[in-house]
XYZ file of C-alpha atoms in Angstrom:
193
model
C -57.113 -28.275 -14.614
C -57.659 -26.758 -18.006
C -61.150 -25.925 -16.804
C -59.774 -24.077 -13.766
C -57.300 -22.111 -15.923
C -60.074 -21.099 -18.339
C -62.348 -20.119 -15.461
C -59.559 -17.990 -13.979
C -59.287 -16.138 -17.304
C -63.059 -15.477 -17.244
C -62.831 -14.177 -13.662
C -59.822 -11.971 -14.463
C -61.670 -10.546 -17.471
C -64.677 -9.741 -15.310
C -62.743 -7.979 -12.545
C -60.424 -6.007 -14.843
C -62.786 -5.167 -17.709
C -60.206 -6.475 -20.203
C -60.393 -9.745 -22.140
C -58.042 -12.444 -20.834
C -57.765 -15.982 -22.198
C -55.374 -18.894 -22.605
C -53.079 -18.586 -25.639
C -53.679 -20.659 -28.714
C -50.991 -23.213 -29.479
C -49.649 -21.103 -32.347
C -49.535 -17.973 -30.172
C -47.689 -19.875 -27.450
C -45.055 -21.121 -29.899
C -44.640 -17.683 -31.454
C -44.046 -16.179 -27.981
C -41.637 -18.984 -27.053
C -39.615 -18.733 -30.274
C -39.364 -14.944 -29.975
C -38.536 -14.463 -33.647
C -36.249 -17.486 -34.039
C -36.621 -20.627 -36.154
C -34.160 -22.849 -34.266
C -34.988 -25.604 -31.723
C -34.589 -23.070 -28.905
C -34.668 -19.260 -28.893
C -31.001 -19.383 -27.831
C -28.135 -21.145 -29.651
C -27.812 -24.873 -29.136
C -28.663 -28.383 -30.200
C -30.964 -30.671 -28.177
C -28.488 -33.541 -28.695
C -25.769 -31.606 -26.843
C -28.037 -30.603 -23.958
C -29.474 -34.039 -23.171
C -28.039 -36.720 -20.917
C -29.632 -39.382 -23.103
C -27.349 -41.147 -25.550
C -23.954 -42.806 -25.466
C -21.853 -39.693 -26.101
C -23.674 -37.643 -23.441
C -23.363 -40.419 -20.897
C -19.666 -40.701 -21.619
C -18.766 -36.988 -21.756
C -21.746 -35.366 -20.025
C -24.243 -32.896 -21.382
C -23.127 -29.391 -22.373
C -25.579 -27.385 -20.297
C -23.965 -23.946 -20.291
C -26.411 -22.224 -22.673
C -29.633 -24.001 -21.721
C -29.128 -23.540 -17.970
C -29.284 -19.772 -18.421
C -32.729 -19.828 -20.057
C -34.708 -22.929 -19.035
C -35.601 -24.730 -15.803
C -35.488 -28.421 -16.740
C -34.267 -31.787 -15.477
C -30.563 -30.971 -15.146
C -30.841 -27.656 -13.287
C -34.201 -27.673 -11.477
C -33.174 -29.514 -8.289
C -36.404 -31.518 -8.702
C -38.824 -28.603 -8.342
C -40.129 -25.460 -9.993
C -38.018 -22.328 -9.682
C -38.700 -18.601 -9.369
C -38.732 -16.556 -12.626
C -35.470 -14.840 -11.614
C -33.702 -18.219 -11.919
C -33.382 -17.772 -15.717
C -32.885 -15.052 -18.320
C -35.770 -13.904 -20.570
C -36.151 -14.662 -24.268
C -35.817 -11.792 -26.801
C -39.508 -10.897 -26.200
C -38.812 -10.514 -22.476
C -40.687 -13.690 -21.468
C -39.104 -16.007 -18.917
C -39.189 -19.788 -18.889
C -41.576 -20.343 -21.764
C -40.089 -23.742 -22.633
C -39.587 -25.082 -19.092
C -40.394 -24.942 -15.375
C -44.047 -25.956 -15.925
C -45.958 -27.232 -18.945
C -48.574 -24.682 -19.970
C -52.202 -25.100 -21.011
C -53.270 -23.736 -24.391
C -56.836 -23.051 -25.478
C -56.669 -25.467 -28.435
C -58.008 -28.980 -28.562
C -55.230 -31.480 -29.233
C -54.840 -33.273 -32.558
C -51.597 -35.099 -33.304
C -51.660 -33.904 -36.899
C -53.110 -30.439 -36.200
C -50.425 -28.553 -38.085
C -50.641 -30.677 -41.210
C -54.429 -30.963 -41.025
C -55.430 -27.336 -40.491
C -52.384 -25.522 -41.847
C -51.916 -23.498 -38.650
C -50.008 -20.298 -39.096
C -49.232 -17.458 -36.727
C -51.468 -15.130 -38.742
C -54.416 -17.543 -38.339
C -53.763 -19.392 -35.070
C -56.901 -21.497 -34.811
C -56.594 -25.115 -33.759
C -59.129 -27.939 -34.104
C -62.704 -26.961 -33.163
C -63.258 -30.079 -31.043
C -61.380 -32.888 -29.361
C -60.969 -34.999 -26.242
C -57.887 -33.374 -24.709
C -56.296 -29.916 -24.757
C -52.815 -28.925 -25.871
C -50.049 -28.331 -23.341
C -46.844 -26.713 -24.518
C -43.327 -26.658 -23.173
C -41.796 -29.004 -20.679
C -41.465 -28.852 -16.934
C -38.786 -29.031 -14.274
C -38.494 -32.810 -14.763
C -38.260 -32.701 -18.589
C -35.221 -33.618 -20.660
C -33.679 -30.946 -22.900
C -35.349 -32.522 -25.950
C -38.763 -31.866 -24.368
C -38.228 -28.143 -23.762
C -37.691 -27.182 -27.411
C -39.872 -24.389 -28.792
C -41.828 -26.918 -30.853
C -42.336 -29.461 -28.036
C -46.019 -30.247 -27.586
C -48.146 -32.649 -25.614
C -51.727 -32.910 -24.392
C -53.702 -33.160 -21.184
C -54.275 -36.683 -19.877
C -57.481 -36.116 -17.974
C -58.170 -39.711 -16.907
C -54.635 -40.263 -15.586
C -54.426 -36.831 -13.961
C -57.713 -37.409 -12.091
C -56.922 -40.972 -11.004
C -56.624 -40.304 -7.259
C -59.410 -37.691 -7.039
C -61.266 -38.634 -3.832
C -64.526 -37.123 -5.047
C -67.169 -39.187 -6.764
C -68.015 -38.237 -9.430
C -64.617 -36.911 -10.393
C -64.184 -33.156 -10.068
C -63.522 -30.829 -12.998
C -61.185 -28.883 -10.672
C -58.949 -31.624 -9.252
C -55.660 -32.632 -10.878
C -53.874 -34.479 -8.130
C -51.610 -36.687 -10.213
C -49.843 -34.097 -12.360
C -47.045 -31.905 -11.154
C -45.350 -29.180 -13.117
C -48.306 -27.767 -15.029
C -49.553 -24.200 -15.160
C -50.689 -21.501 -17.556
C -50.040 -18.026 -18.909
C -52.724 -15.620 -19.909
C -53.131 -13.479 -23.002
C -54.669 -10.038 -22.617
C -56.284 -9.043 -25.873
C -55.802 -5.415 -26.922
C -58.754 -3.062 -26.695
C -60.813 -3.125 -29.872
C -61.205 0.643 -29.980
C -59.135 2.393 -32.599
C -57.394 5.521 -31.435
C -57.156 8.211 -34.131
C-alpha cells in the first residue's frame, strides 16, 4: 500500500540517519525522462511499439528499441523481471517506466499540472486528495502506458476488495499486482565549505 511504502521510508530514515521519502510526481518524471522531452527516454513512437491498432495487428509491433529499456506487456512473460533484464536510462536508472507502477508522494488530481503549474524546480502536488499518484506502467502494460508522462492513481477500494480483515487493513493490497516504489534520499542539509 501507499501507507506501507511511506512507513518503510520512515523506518529507513530512522535506521540510517538520512531522510528517505517517496518521490514527488514531478521528481519521478524528471528521473524517468533523464533529460529528454520525448515520449520515452530512448528513440521511438508509442504507435510503433503497441500491438493495438490495425497496422500493428497486420504487421506487428516494432519492439526492438523498447524491449531493451522497459519490461512491459510484449516482453515480460507475464511477470516482473530482474533489473538486469533491461538497460538503464541516461541517469543510470533501470526500468523507471515499466516492470511495476510506482507510488509517488503526491495526492492525485486529474488536472494537477494545469491547476498547480507543477515544474521540476517546484515539484509540489495537490495538498489533499482521495488517492495517490502512481507513475509508470507495469509488466502487463501496453507500450502507450509506459511513456515517461504516463500517470495513474491508486484505487484503494478496488485494491482492498478481497482483504479478509474487517475493518479493512491499511497494509493489505491483495488485488493489485505490479506495483512498487522507489525511494529518494535527500542530501544532507549541511553545507561543506
